[in-house]
Coordinates of C-alpha atoms and ligand atoms in Angstrom, one line a residue:
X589 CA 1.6 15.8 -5.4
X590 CA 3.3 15.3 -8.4
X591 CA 2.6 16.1 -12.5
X592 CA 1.6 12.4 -12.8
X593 CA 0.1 11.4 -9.6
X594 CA -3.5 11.1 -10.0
X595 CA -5.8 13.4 -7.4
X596 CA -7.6 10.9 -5.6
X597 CA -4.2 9.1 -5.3
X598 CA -4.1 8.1 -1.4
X599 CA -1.2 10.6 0.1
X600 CA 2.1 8.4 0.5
X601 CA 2.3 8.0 4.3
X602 CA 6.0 9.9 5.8
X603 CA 8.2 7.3 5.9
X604 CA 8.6 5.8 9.6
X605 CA 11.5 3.7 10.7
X606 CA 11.0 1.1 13.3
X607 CA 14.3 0.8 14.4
X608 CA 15.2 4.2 14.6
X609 CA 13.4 4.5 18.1
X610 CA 14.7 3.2 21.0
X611 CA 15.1 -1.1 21.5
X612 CA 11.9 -2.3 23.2
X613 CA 14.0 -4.5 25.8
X614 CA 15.0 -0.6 26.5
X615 CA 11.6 1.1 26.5
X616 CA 10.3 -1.9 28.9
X617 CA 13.2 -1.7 31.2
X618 CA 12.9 2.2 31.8
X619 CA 9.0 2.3 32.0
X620 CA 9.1 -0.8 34.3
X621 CA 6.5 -2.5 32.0
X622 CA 6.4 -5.9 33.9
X623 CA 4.1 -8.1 32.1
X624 CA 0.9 -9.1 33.5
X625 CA -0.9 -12.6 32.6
X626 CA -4.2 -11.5 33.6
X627 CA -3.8 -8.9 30.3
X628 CA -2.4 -11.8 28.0
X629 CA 0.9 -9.8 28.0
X630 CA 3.3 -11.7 25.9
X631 CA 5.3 -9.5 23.9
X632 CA 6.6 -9.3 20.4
X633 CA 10.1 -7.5 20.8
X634 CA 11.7 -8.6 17.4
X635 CA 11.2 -6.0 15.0
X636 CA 11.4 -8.0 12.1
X637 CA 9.3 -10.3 13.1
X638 CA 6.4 -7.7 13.3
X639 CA 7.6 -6.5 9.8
X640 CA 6.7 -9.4 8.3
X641 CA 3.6 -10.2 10.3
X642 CA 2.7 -6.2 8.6
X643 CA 4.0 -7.2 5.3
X644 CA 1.2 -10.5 5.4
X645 CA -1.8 -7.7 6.9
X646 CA -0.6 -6.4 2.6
X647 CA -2.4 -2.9 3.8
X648 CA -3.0 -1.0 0.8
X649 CA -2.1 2.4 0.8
X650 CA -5.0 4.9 2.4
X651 CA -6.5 2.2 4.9
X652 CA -6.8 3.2 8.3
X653 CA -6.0 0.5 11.0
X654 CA -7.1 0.1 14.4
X655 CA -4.5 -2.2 16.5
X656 CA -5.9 -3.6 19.9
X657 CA -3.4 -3.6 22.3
X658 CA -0.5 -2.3 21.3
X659 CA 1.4 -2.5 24.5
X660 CA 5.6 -1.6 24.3
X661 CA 4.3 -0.9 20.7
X662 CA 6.7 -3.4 18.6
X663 CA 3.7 -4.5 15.8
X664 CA 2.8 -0.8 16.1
X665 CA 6.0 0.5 14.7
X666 CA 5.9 -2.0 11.7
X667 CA 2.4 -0.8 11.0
X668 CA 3.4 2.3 11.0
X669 CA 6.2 1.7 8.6
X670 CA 3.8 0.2 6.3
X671 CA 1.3 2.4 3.5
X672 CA -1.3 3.2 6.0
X673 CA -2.8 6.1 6.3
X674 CA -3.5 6.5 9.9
X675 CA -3.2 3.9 13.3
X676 CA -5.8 4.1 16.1
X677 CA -4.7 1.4 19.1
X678 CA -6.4 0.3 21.8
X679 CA -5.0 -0.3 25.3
X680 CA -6.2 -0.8 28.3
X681 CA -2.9 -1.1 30.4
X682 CA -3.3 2.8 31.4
X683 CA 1.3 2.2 31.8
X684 CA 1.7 1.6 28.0
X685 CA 0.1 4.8 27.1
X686 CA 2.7 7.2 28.5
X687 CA 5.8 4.1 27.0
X688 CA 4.4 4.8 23.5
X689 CA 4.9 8.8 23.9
X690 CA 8.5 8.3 21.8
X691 CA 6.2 6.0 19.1
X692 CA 3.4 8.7 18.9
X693 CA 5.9 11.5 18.7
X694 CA 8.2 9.6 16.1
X695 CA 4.6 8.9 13.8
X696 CA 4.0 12.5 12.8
X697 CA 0.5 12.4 13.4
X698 CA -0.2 9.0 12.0
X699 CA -1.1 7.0 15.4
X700 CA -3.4 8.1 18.1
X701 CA -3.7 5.8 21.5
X702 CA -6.6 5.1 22.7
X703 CA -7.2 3.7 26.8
X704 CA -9.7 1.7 26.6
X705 CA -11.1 -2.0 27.2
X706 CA -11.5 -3.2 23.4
X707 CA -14.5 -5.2 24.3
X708 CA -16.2 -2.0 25.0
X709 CA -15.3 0.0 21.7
X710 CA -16.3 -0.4 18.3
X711 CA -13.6 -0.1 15.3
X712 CA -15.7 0.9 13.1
X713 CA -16.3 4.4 15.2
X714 CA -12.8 4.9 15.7
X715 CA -11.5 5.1 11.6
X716 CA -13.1 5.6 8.8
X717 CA -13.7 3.0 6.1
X718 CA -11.5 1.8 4.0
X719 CA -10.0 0.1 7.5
X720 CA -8.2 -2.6 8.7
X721 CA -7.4 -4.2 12.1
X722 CA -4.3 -5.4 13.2
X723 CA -3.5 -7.0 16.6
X724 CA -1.1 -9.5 18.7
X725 CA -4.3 -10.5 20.3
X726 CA -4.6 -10.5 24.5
X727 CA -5.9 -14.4 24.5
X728 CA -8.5 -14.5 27.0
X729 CA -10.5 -11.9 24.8
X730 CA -9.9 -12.7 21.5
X731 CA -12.7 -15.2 20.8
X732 CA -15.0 -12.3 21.6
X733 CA -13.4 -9.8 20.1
X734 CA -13.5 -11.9 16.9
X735 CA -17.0 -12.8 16.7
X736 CA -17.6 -8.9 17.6
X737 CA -15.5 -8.4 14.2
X738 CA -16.8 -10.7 12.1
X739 CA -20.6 -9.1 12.5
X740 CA -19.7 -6.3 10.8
X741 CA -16.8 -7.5 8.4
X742 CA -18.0 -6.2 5.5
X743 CA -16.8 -3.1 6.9
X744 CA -12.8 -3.8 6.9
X745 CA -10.6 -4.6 4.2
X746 CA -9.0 -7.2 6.6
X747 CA -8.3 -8.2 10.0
X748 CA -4.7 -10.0 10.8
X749 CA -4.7 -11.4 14.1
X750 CA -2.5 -13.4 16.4
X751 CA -4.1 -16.0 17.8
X752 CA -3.6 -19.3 20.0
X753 CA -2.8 -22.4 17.4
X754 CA -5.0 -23.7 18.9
X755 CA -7.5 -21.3 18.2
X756 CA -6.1 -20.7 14.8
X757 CA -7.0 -24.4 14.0
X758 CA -10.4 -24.2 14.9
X759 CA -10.9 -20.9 12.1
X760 CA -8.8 -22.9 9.8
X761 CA -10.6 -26.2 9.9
X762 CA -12.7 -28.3 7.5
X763 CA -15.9 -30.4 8.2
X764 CA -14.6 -33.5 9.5
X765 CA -11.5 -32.6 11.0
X766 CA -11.7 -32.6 15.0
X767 CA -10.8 -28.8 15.4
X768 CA -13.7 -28.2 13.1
X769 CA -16.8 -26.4 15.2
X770 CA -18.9 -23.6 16.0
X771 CA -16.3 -20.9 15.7
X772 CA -14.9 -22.5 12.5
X773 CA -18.4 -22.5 10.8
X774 CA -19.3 -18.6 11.7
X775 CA -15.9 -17.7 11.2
X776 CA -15.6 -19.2 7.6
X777 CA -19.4 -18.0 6.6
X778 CA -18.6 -14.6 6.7
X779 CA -15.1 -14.6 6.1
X780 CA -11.8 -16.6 3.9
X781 CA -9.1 -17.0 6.5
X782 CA -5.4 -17.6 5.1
X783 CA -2.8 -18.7 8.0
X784 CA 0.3 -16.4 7.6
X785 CA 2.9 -18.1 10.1
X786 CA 2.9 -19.8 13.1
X787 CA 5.1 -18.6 15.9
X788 CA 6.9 -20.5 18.9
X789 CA 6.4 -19.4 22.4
X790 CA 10.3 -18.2 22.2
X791 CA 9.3 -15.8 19.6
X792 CA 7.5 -14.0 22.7
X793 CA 8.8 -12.0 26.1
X794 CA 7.4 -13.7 28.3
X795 CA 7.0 -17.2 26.1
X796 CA 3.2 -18.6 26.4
X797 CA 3.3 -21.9 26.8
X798 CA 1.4 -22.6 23.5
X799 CA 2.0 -21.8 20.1
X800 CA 0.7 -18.6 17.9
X801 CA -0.6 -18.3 14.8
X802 CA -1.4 -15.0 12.7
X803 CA -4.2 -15.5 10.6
X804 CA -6.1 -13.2 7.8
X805 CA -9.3 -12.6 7.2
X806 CA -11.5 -10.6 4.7
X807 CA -14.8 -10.3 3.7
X808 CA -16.7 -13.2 1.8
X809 CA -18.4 -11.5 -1.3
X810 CA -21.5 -14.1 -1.3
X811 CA -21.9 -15.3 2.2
X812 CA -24.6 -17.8 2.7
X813 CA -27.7 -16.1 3.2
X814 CA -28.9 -16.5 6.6
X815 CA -29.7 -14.1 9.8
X816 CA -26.7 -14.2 12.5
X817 CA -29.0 -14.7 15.9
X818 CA -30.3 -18.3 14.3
X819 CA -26.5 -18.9 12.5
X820 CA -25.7 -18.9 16.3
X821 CA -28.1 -20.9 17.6
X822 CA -28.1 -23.4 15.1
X823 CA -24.5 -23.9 15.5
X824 CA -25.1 -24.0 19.4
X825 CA -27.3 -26.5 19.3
X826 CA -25.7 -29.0 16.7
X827 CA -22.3 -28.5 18.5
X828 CA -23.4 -28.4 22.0
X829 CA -23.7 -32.1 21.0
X830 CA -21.2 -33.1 19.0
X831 CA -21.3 -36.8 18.7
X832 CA -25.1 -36.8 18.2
X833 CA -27.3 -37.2 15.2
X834 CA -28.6 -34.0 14.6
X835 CA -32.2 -35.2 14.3
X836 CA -31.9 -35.5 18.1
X837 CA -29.3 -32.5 18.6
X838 CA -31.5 -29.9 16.8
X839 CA -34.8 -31.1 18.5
X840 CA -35.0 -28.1 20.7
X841 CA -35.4 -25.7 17.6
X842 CA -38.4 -27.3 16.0
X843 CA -38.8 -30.7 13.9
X844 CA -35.4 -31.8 13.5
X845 CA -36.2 -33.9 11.2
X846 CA -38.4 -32.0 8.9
X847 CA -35.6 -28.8 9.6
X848 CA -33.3 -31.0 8.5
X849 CA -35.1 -32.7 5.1
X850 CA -35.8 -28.7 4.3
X851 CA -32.0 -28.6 4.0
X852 CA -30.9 -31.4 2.2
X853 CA -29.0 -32.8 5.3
X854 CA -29.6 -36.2 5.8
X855 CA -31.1 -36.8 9.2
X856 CA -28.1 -39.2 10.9
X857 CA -25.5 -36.7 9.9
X858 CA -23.5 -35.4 12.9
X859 CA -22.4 -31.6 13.0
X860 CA -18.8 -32.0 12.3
X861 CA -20.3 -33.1 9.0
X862 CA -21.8 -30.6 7.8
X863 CA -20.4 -27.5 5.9
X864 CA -21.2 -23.6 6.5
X865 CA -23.8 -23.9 3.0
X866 CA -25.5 -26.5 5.0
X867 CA -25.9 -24.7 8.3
X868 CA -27.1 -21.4 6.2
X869 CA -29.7 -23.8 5.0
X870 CA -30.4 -24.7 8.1
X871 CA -30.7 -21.3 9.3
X872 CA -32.9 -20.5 7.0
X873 CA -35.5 -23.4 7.5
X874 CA -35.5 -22.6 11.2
X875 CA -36.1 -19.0 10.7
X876 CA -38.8 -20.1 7.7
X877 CA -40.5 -21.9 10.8
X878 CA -40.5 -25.3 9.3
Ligands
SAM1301 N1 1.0 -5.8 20.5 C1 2.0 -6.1 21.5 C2 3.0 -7.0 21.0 O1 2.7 -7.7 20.0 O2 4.1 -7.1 21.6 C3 1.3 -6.7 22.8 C4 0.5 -7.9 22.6 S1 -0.1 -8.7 24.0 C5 -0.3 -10.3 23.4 C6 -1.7 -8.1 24.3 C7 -1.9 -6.6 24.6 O3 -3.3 -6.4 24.7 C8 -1.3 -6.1 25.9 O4 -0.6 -4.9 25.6 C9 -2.5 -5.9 26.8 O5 -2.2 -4.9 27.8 C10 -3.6 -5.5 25.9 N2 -4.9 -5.9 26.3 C11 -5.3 -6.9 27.1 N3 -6.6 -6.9 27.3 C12 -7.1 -5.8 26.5 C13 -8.4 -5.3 26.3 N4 -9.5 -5.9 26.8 N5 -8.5 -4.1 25.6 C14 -7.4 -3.6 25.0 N6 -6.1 -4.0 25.2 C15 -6.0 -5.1 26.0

């Protein structure tokens, strides 16, 4: 530490360069890492496209990230060439851990590997606070994982994730647009979500046949109050039926019509109409038991 470096200054992370390992077309070729669709294995091998989906995460110095599924470990060396303190990543393809010896080696500490099914582990337990995740999401689980996040948000700085577009749209959207549903309303009660860049599926080894789209998201300071188990099943119900009113969508929870007077919603609105303040109020009438 230096005269003028203050003490509870976060320690400035040993500089790490990504390119000074091997090439990842290399690492893949000598470990025989073939990729598997059932593992949503499309692989970022440009290393300065990771840079600059790292530069968007803006981690400030002295956060700890958590990275699910790192795989040949090309978004993992731009993290760790950016201020954070520490990298935890998750994979459950047991062949990556012993390809990302060289990365683990090269990171002086920073990055631990973890084998595991993300589903099953919590990110929280894994780093302390203040944290981050980062990840190049495996599709099929990323819905989960998200909504897994987003219960706890309050306890990361951010999360920047890849995503489907098409999935990305839906967090994105705005009441009255036809991506706009469930996930959009949860996502955007406890969280702001700012699109980064969207990718095309030549940007990946092997290309998806869709689009991608990293997204950020950080905590809301004021969400709407309201109690996450009715959140859900408010938002269940209303989009389970789109194109209904929701005096007749909502009838299973109570008096839809008297739930929905309690919340200033008028009673032939339909759920792409309505905005996450009105589904908190919502929330909150059917948990009030009107
Ligand atoms: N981060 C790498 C990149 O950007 O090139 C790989 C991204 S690839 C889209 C998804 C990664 O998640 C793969 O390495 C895959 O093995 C891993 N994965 C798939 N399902 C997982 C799960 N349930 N838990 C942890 N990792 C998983």
């Amino acid at each position: 530490m230096t005269a003028d470096t203050p003490a509870d200054a976060p320690a400035t992370p040993p500089a790490f360069d990504p390119f000074a390992l091997p090439p990842l077309r290399e690492v893949i070729a000598r470990h025989g890492l073939g990729a598997r669709k059932a593992l949503g294995q499309n692989f970022l091998l440009d290393l300065n496209l990771t840079g600059r989906i790292v530069r968007g995460a803006a981690i400030a110095p002295g956060t700890s990230v958590v990275e699910v599924g790192p795989g040949p470990g090309g978004l993992t060396r731009a993290i760790l060439a950016s201020p954070a303190a520490r990298l935890v990543a998750v994979e459950r393809d047991t062949r990556f851990i012993e390809a990302l010896g060289d990365v683990v080696a090269a990171a002086a500490g920073r990055l631990s590997i973890v084998e595991a099914d993300a589903l099953t582990v919590d990110p929280v337990d894994l780093v302390p606070a203040p944290r981050a995740i980062v990840a190049n999401l495996p599709y099929n689980v990323a819905t989960p994982l998200l909504i897994g996040w987003l219960k706890r948000i309050e306890d990361y700085a951010s999360l920047t994730l890849m995503f489907q577009k098409e999935v990305a749209d839906r967090l994105l959207a705005r009441p009255g647009s036809k991506s706009y549903g469930r996930l959009s309303v949860i996502t955007n009660w406890r969280a702001e979500v700012q699109p980064l860049l969207t990718l095309p599926p030549q940007a990946f080894t092997p290309p998806p046949k869709v689009e991608s789209t990293v997204v950020r998201l950080t905590p809301r300071a004021n969400p709407e109050p309201a109690d996450w188990r009715t959140m859900e099943a408010v938002t269940a119900a209303a989009f389970g039926q789109r194109r209904k009113m929701l005096r007749q969508s909502l009838k299973a929870l109570g008096n839809a019509e008297a739930l929905l007077a309690a919340a200033g919603i008028p009673p032939t609105a339909r759920a792409e109409e309505v905005d996450v303040a009105g589904f908190a109020a919502l929330a909150r009438a059917v948990k009030d038991g009107i």
